[in-house]
PDB file of C-alpha atoms in Angstrom:
ATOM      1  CA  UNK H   1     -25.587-146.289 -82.533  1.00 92.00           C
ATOM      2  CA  UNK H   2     -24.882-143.892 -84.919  1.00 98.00           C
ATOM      3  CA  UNK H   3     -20.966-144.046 -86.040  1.00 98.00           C
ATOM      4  CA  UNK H   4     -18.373-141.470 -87.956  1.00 98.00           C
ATOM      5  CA  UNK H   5     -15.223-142.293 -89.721  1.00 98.00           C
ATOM      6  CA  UNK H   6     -12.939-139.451 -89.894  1.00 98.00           C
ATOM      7  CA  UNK H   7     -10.090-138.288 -87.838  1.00 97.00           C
ATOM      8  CA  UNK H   8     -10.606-135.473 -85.458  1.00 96.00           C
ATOM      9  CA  UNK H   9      -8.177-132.448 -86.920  1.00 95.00           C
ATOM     10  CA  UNK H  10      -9.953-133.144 -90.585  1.00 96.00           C
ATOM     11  CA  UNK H  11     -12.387-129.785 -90.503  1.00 96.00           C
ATOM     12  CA  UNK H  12     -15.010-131.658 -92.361  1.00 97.00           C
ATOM     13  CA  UNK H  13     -15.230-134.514 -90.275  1.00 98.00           C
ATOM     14  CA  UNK H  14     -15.031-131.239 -87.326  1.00 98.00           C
ATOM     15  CA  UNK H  15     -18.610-129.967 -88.975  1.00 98.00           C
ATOM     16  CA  UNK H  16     -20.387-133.042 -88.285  1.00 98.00           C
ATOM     17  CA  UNK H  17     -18.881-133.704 -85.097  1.00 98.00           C
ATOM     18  CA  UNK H  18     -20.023-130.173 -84.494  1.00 98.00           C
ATOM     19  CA  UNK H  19     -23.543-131.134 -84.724  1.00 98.00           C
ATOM     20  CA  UNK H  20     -23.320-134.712 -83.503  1.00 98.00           C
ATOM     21  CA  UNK H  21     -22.379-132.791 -80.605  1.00 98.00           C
ATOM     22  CA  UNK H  22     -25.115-129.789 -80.389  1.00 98.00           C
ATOM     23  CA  UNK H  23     -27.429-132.664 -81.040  1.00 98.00           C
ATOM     24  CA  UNK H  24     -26.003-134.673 -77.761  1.00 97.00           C
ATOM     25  CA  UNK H  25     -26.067-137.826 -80.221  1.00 98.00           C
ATOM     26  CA  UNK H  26     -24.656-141.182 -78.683  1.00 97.00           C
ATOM     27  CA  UNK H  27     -21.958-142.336 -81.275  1.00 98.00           C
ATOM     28  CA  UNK H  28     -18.703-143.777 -81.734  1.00 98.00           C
ATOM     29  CA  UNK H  29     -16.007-142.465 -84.264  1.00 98.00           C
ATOM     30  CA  UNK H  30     -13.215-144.274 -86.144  1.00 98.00           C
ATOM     31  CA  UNK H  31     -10.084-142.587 -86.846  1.00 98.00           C
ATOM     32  CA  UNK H  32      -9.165-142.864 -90.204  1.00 97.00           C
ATOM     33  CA  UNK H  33      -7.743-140.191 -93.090  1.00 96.00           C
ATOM     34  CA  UNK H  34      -4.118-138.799 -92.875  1.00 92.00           C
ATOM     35  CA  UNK H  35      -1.896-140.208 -90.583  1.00 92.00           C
ATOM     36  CA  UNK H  36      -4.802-143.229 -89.409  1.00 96.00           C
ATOM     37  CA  UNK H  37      -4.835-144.577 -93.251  1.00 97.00           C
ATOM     38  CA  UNK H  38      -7.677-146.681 -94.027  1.00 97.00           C
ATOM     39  CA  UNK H  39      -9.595-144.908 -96.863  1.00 97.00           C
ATOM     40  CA  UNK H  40      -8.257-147.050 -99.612  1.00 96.00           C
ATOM     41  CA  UNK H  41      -9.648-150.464 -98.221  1.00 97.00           C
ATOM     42  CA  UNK H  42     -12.345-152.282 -99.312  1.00 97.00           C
ATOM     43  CA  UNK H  43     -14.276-152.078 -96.697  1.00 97.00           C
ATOM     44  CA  UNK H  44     -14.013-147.612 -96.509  1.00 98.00           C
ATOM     45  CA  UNK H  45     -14.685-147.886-100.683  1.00 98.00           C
ATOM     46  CA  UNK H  46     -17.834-149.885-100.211  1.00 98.00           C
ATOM     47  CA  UNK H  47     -19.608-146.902 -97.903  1.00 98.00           C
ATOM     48  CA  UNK H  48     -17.504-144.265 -99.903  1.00 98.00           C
ATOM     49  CA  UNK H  49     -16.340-144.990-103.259  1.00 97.00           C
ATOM     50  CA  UNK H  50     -14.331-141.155-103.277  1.00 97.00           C
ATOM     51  CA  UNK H  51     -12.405-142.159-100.158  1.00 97.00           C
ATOM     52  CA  UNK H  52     -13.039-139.492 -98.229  1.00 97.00           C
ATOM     53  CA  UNK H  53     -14.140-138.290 -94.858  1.00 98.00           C
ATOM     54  CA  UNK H  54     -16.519-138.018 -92.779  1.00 98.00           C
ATOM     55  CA  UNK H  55     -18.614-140.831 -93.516  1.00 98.00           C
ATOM     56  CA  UNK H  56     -21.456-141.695 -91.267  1.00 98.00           C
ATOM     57  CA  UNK H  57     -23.181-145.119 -90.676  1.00 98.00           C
ATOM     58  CA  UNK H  58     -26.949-144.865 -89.100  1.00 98.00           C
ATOM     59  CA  UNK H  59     -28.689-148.083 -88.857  1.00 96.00           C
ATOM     60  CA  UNK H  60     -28.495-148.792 -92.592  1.00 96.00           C
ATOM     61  CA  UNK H  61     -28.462-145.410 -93.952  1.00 98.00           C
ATOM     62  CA  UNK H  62     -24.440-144.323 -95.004  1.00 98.00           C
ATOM     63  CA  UNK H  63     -23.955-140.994 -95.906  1.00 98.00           C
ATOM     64  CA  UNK H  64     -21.117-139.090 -97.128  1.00 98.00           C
ATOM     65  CA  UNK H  65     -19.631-135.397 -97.794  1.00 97.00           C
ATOM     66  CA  UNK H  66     -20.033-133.102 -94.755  1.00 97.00           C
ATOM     67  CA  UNK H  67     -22.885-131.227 -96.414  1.00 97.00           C
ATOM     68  CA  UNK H  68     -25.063-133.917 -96.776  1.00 98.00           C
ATOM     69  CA  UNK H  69     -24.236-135.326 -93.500  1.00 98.00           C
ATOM     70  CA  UNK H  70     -25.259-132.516 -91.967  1.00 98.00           C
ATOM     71  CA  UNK H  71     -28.020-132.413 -93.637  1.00 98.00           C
ATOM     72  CA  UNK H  72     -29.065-135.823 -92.604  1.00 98.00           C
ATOM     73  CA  UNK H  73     -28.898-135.045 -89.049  1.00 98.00           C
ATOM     74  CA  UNK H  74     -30.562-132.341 -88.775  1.00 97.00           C
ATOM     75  CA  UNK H  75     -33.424-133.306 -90.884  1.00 96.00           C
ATOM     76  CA  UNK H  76     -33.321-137.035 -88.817  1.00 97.00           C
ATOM     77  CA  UNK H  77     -32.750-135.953 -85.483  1.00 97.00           C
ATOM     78  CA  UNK H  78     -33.219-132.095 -84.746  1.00 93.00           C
ATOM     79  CA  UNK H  79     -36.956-131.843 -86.201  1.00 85.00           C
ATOM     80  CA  UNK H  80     -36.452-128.133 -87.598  1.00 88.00           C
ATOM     81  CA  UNK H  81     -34.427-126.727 -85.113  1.00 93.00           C
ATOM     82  CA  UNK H  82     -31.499-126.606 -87.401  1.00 97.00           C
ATOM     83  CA  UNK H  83     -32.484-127.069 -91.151  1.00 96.00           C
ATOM     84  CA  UNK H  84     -36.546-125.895 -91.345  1.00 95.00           C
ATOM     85  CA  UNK H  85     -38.451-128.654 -92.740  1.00 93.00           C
ATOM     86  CA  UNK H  86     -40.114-126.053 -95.928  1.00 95.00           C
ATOM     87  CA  UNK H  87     -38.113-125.276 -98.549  1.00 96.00           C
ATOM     88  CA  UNK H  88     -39.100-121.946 -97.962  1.00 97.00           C
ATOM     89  CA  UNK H  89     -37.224-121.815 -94.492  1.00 96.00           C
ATOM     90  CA  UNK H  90     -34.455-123.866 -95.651  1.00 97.00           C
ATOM     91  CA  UNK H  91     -33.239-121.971 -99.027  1.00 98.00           C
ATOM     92  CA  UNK H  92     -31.540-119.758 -96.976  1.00 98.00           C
ATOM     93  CA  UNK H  93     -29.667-121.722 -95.161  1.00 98.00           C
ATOM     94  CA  UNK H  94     -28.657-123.821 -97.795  1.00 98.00           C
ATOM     95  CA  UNK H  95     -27.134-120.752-100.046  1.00 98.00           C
ATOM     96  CA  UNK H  96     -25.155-119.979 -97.202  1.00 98.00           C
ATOM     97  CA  UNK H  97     -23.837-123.587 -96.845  1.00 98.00           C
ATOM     98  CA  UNK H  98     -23.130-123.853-100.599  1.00 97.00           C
ATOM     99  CA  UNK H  99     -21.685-120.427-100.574  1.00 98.00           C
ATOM    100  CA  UNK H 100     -18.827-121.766 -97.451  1.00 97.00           C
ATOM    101  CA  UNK H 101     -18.418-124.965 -99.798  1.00 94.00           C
ATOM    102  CA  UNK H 102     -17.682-123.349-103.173  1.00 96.00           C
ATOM    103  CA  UNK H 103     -16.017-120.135-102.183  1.00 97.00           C
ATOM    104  CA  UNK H 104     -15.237-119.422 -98.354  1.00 96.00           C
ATOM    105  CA  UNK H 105     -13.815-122.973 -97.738  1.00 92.00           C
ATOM    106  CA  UNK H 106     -11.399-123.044-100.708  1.00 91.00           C
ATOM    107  CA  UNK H 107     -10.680-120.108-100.388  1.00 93.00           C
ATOM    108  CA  UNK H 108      -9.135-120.244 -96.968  1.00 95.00           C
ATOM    109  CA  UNK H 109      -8.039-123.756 -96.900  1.00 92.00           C
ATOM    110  CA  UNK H 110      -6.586-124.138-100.123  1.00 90.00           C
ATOM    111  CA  UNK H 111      -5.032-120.444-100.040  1.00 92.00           C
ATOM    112  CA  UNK H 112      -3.964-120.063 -96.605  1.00 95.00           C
ATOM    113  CA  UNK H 113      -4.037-123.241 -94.485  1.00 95.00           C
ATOM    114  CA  UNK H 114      -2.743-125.071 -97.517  1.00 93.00           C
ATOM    115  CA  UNK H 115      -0.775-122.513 -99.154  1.00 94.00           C
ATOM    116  CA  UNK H 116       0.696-121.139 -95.889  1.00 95.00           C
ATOM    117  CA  UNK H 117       0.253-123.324 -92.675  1.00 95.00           C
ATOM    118  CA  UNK H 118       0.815-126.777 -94.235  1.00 94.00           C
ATOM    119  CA  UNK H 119       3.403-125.793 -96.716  1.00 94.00           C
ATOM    120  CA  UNK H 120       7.435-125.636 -95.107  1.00 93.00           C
ATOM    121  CA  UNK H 121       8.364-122.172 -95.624  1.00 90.00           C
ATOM    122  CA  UNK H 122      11.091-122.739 -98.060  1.00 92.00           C
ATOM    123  CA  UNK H 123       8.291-124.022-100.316  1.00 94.00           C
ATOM    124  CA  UNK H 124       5.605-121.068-100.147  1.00 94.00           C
ATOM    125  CA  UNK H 125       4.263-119.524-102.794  1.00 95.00           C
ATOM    126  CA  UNK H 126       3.907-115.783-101.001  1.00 95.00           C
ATOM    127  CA  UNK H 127       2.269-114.509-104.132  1.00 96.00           C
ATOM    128  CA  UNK H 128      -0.399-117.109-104.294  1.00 95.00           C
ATOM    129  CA  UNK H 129      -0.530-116.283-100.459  1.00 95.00           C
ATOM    130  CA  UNK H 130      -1.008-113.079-100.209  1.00 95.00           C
ATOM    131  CA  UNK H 131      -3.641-112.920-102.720  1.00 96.00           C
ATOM    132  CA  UNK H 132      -5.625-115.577-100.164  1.00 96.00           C
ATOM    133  CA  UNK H 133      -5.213-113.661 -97.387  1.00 97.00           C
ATOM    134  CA  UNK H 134      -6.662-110.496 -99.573  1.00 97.00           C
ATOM    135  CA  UNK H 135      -9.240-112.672-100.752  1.00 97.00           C
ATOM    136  CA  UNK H 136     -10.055-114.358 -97.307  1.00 97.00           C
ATOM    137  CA  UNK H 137     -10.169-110.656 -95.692  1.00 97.00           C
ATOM    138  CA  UNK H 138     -12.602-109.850 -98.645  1.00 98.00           C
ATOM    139  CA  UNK H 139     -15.191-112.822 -97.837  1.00 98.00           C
ATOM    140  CA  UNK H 140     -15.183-112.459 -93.918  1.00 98.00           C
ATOM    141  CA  UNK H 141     -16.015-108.596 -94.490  1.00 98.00           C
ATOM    142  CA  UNK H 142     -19.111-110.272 -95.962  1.00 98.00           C
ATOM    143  CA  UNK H 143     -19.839-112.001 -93.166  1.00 98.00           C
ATOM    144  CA  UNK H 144     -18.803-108.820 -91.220  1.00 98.00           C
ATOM    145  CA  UNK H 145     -21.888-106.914 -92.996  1.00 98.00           C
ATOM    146  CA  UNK H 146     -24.191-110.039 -92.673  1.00 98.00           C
ATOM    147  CA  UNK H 147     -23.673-110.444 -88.871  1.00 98.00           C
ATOM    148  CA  UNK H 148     -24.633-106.929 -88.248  1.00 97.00           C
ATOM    149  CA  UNK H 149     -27.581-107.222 -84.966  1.00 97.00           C
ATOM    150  CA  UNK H 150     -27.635-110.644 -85.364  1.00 97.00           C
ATOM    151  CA  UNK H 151     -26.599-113.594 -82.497  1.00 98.00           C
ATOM    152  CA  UNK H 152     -26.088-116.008 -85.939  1.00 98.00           C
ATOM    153  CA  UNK H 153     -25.837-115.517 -89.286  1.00 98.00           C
ATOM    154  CA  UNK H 154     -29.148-116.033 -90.109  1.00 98.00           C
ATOM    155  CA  UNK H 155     -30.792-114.189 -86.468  1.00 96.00           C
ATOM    156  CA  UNK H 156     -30.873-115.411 -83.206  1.00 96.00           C
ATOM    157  CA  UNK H 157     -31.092-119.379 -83.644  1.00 96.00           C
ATOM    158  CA  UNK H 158     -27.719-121.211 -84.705  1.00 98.00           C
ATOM    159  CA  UNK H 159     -28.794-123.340 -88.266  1.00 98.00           C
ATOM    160  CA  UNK H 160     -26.923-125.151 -90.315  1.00 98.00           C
ATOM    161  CA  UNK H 161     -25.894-122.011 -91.818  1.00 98.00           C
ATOM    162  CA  UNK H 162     -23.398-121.265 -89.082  1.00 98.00           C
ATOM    163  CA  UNK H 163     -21.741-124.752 -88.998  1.00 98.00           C
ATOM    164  CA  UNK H 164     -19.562-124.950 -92.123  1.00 98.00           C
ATOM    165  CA  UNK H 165     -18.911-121.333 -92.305  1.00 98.00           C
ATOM    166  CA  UNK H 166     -17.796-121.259 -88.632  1.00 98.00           C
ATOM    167  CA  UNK H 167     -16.002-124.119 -88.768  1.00 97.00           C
ATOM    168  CA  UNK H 168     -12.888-122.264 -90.546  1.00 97.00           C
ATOM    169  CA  UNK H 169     -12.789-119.594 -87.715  1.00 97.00           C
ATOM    170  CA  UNK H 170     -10.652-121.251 -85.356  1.00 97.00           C
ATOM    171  CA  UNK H 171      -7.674-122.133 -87.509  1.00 97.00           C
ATOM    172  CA  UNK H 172      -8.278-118.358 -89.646  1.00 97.00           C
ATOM    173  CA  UNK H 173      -8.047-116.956 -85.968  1.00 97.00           C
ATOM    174  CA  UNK H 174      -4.931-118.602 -84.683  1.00 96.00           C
ATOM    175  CA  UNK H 175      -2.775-118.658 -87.984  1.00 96.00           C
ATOM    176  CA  UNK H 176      -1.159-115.344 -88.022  1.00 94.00           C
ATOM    177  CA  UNK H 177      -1.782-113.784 -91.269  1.00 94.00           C
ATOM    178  CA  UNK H 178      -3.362-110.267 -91.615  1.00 95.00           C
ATOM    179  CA  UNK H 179      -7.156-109.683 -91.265  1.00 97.00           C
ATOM    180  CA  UNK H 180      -9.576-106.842 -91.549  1.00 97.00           C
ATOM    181  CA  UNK H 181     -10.539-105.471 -88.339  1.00 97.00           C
ATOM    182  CA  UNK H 182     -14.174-107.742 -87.891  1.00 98.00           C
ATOM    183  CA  UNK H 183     -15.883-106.551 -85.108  1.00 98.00           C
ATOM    184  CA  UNK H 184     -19.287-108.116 -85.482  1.00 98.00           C
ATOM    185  CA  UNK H 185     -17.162-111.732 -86.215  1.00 98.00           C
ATOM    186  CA  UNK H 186     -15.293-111.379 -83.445  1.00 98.00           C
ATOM    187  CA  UNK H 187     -18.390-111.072 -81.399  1.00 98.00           C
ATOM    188  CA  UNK H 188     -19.871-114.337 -82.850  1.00 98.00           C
ATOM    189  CA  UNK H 189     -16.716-116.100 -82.479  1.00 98.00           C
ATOM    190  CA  UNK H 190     -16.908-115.634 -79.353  1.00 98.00           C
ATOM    191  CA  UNK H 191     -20.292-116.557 -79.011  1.00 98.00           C
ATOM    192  CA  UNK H 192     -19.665-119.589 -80.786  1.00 98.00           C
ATOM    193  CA  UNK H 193     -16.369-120.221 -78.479  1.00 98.00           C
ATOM    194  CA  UNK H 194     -18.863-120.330 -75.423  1.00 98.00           C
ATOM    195  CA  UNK H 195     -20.889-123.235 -76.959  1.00 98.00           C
ATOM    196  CA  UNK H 196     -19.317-126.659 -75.809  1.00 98.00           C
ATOM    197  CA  UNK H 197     -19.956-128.627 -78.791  1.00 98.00           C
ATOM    198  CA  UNK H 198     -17.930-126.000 -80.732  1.00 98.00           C
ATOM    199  CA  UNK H 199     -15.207-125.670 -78.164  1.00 98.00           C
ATOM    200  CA  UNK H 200     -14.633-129.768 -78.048  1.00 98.00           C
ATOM    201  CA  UNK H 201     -14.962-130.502 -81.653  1.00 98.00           C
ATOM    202  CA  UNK H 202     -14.199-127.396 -83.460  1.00 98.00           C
ATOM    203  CA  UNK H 203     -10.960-125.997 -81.573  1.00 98.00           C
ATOM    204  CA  UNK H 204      -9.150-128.945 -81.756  1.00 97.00           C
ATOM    205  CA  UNK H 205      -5.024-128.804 -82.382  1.00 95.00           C
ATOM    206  CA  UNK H 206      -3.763-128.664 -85.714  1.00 94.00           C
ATOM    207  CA  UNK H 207      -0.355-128.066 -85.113  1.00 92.00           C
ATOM    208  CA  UNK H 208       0.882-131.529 -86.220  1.00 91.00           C
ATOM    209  CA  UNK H 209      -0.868-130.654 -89.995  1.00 91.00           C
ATOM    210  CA  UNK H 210       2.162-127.634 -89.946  1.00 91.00           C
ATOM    211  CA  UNK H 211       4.229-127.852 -92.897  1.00 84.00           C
ATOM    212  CA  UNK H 212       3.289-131.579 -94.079  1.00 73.00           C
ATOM    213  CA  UNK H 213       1.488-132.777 -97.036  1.00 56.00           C
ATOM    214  CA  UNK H 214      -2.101-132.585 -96.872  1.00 52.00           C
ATOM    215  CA  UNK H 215      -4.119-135.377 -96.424  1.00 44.00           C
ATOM    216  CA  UNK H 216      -7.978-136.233 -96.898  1.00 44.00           C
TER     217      UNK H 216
END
């Protein structure tokens, strides 16, 4: 059976759940990162020498950082559906996942879930903040223009495209800061919102992350 380390609130580990999920995979997860502990013993090191999550265990494949994990599971277990099997077909998909990792994901968690949500008021660098928020506003009017007459952001299939963009929505949605008015992301939000994998492993409560150190 296939198995995940990673706690549930970590939004990585919340990507590959995501997809365990949409691919109605039989597994068993280990809670471990933040408040669980565990990613400094020997046993974590050997599968992930970065100690970090998620980390997946499939037979005797391992395989760590979300990207890759996704990867892996689509390419093992969804036969094209999600992640085309030509490079052609895939290329797209995989500039939008880089794109999330390099420059939406910082950009929200570091800026505004980190900068703003997890950091005690007394201690927040509004500056710093406010430039996120512009920032954040800038990159999901982006996605704003891409999602025009589209179901996904990539046309009318979900694809690994969708999964680590999407996966920031829920917390950017329910942290009150400012944001552009986003019509065609609201729509797919929504959309998304009506999927159950998303709803169980995706909107999950991170209100016990508020104002405390981060953790991996």
């Amino acid at each position: 059976m296939l198995k995940i380390w990673g706690r549930r609130n970590s939004q990585n580990v919340q990507k590959a759940m995501w997809l365990i999920g949409e691919l109605g995979l039989a597994h068993e997860r280990v809670d471990v990162g933040g408040k669980f502990g565990g990613l400094e013993t020997d046993e974590f090191r050997a599968m992930n020498p970065h100690g970090r999550i998620p980390v997946i265990k499939d037979g005797d494949t391992v395989v760590w950082e979300s990207q890759a994990v996704l990867r892996y599971l689509a390419a093992t277990y969804s036969v094209g559906r999600f992640w085309p099997e030509s490079p052609a077909g895939r290329a797209p998909i995989d500039g939008w996942m880089d794109w999330s990792q390099s420059t939406l994901q910082p950009a929200f968690l570091n800026g505004i879930f980190q900068g703003y949500f997890r950091t005690p008021e007394a201690q927040r660098n509004w500056p710093a903040i406010n430039r996120a928020v512009e920032n954040c506003g800038h990159l999901m009017l982006l996605l704003e223009r891409q999602l025009e007459n589209k179901m996904f952001l990539l046309g009318d299939e979900l694809t690994l495209a969708d999964i680590p963009i999407a996966c920031n929505f829920y917390r950017y949605f329910e942290i009150d800061v400012p944001k552009p008015e986003l019509p065609n992301v609201t729509a797919y939000y929504e959309r998304l919102k009506a999927r159950p994998a998303y709803a169980e492993h995706v909107m999950v409560s991170f209100e016990e992350l508020r104002g405390v150190a981060a953790a991996r």
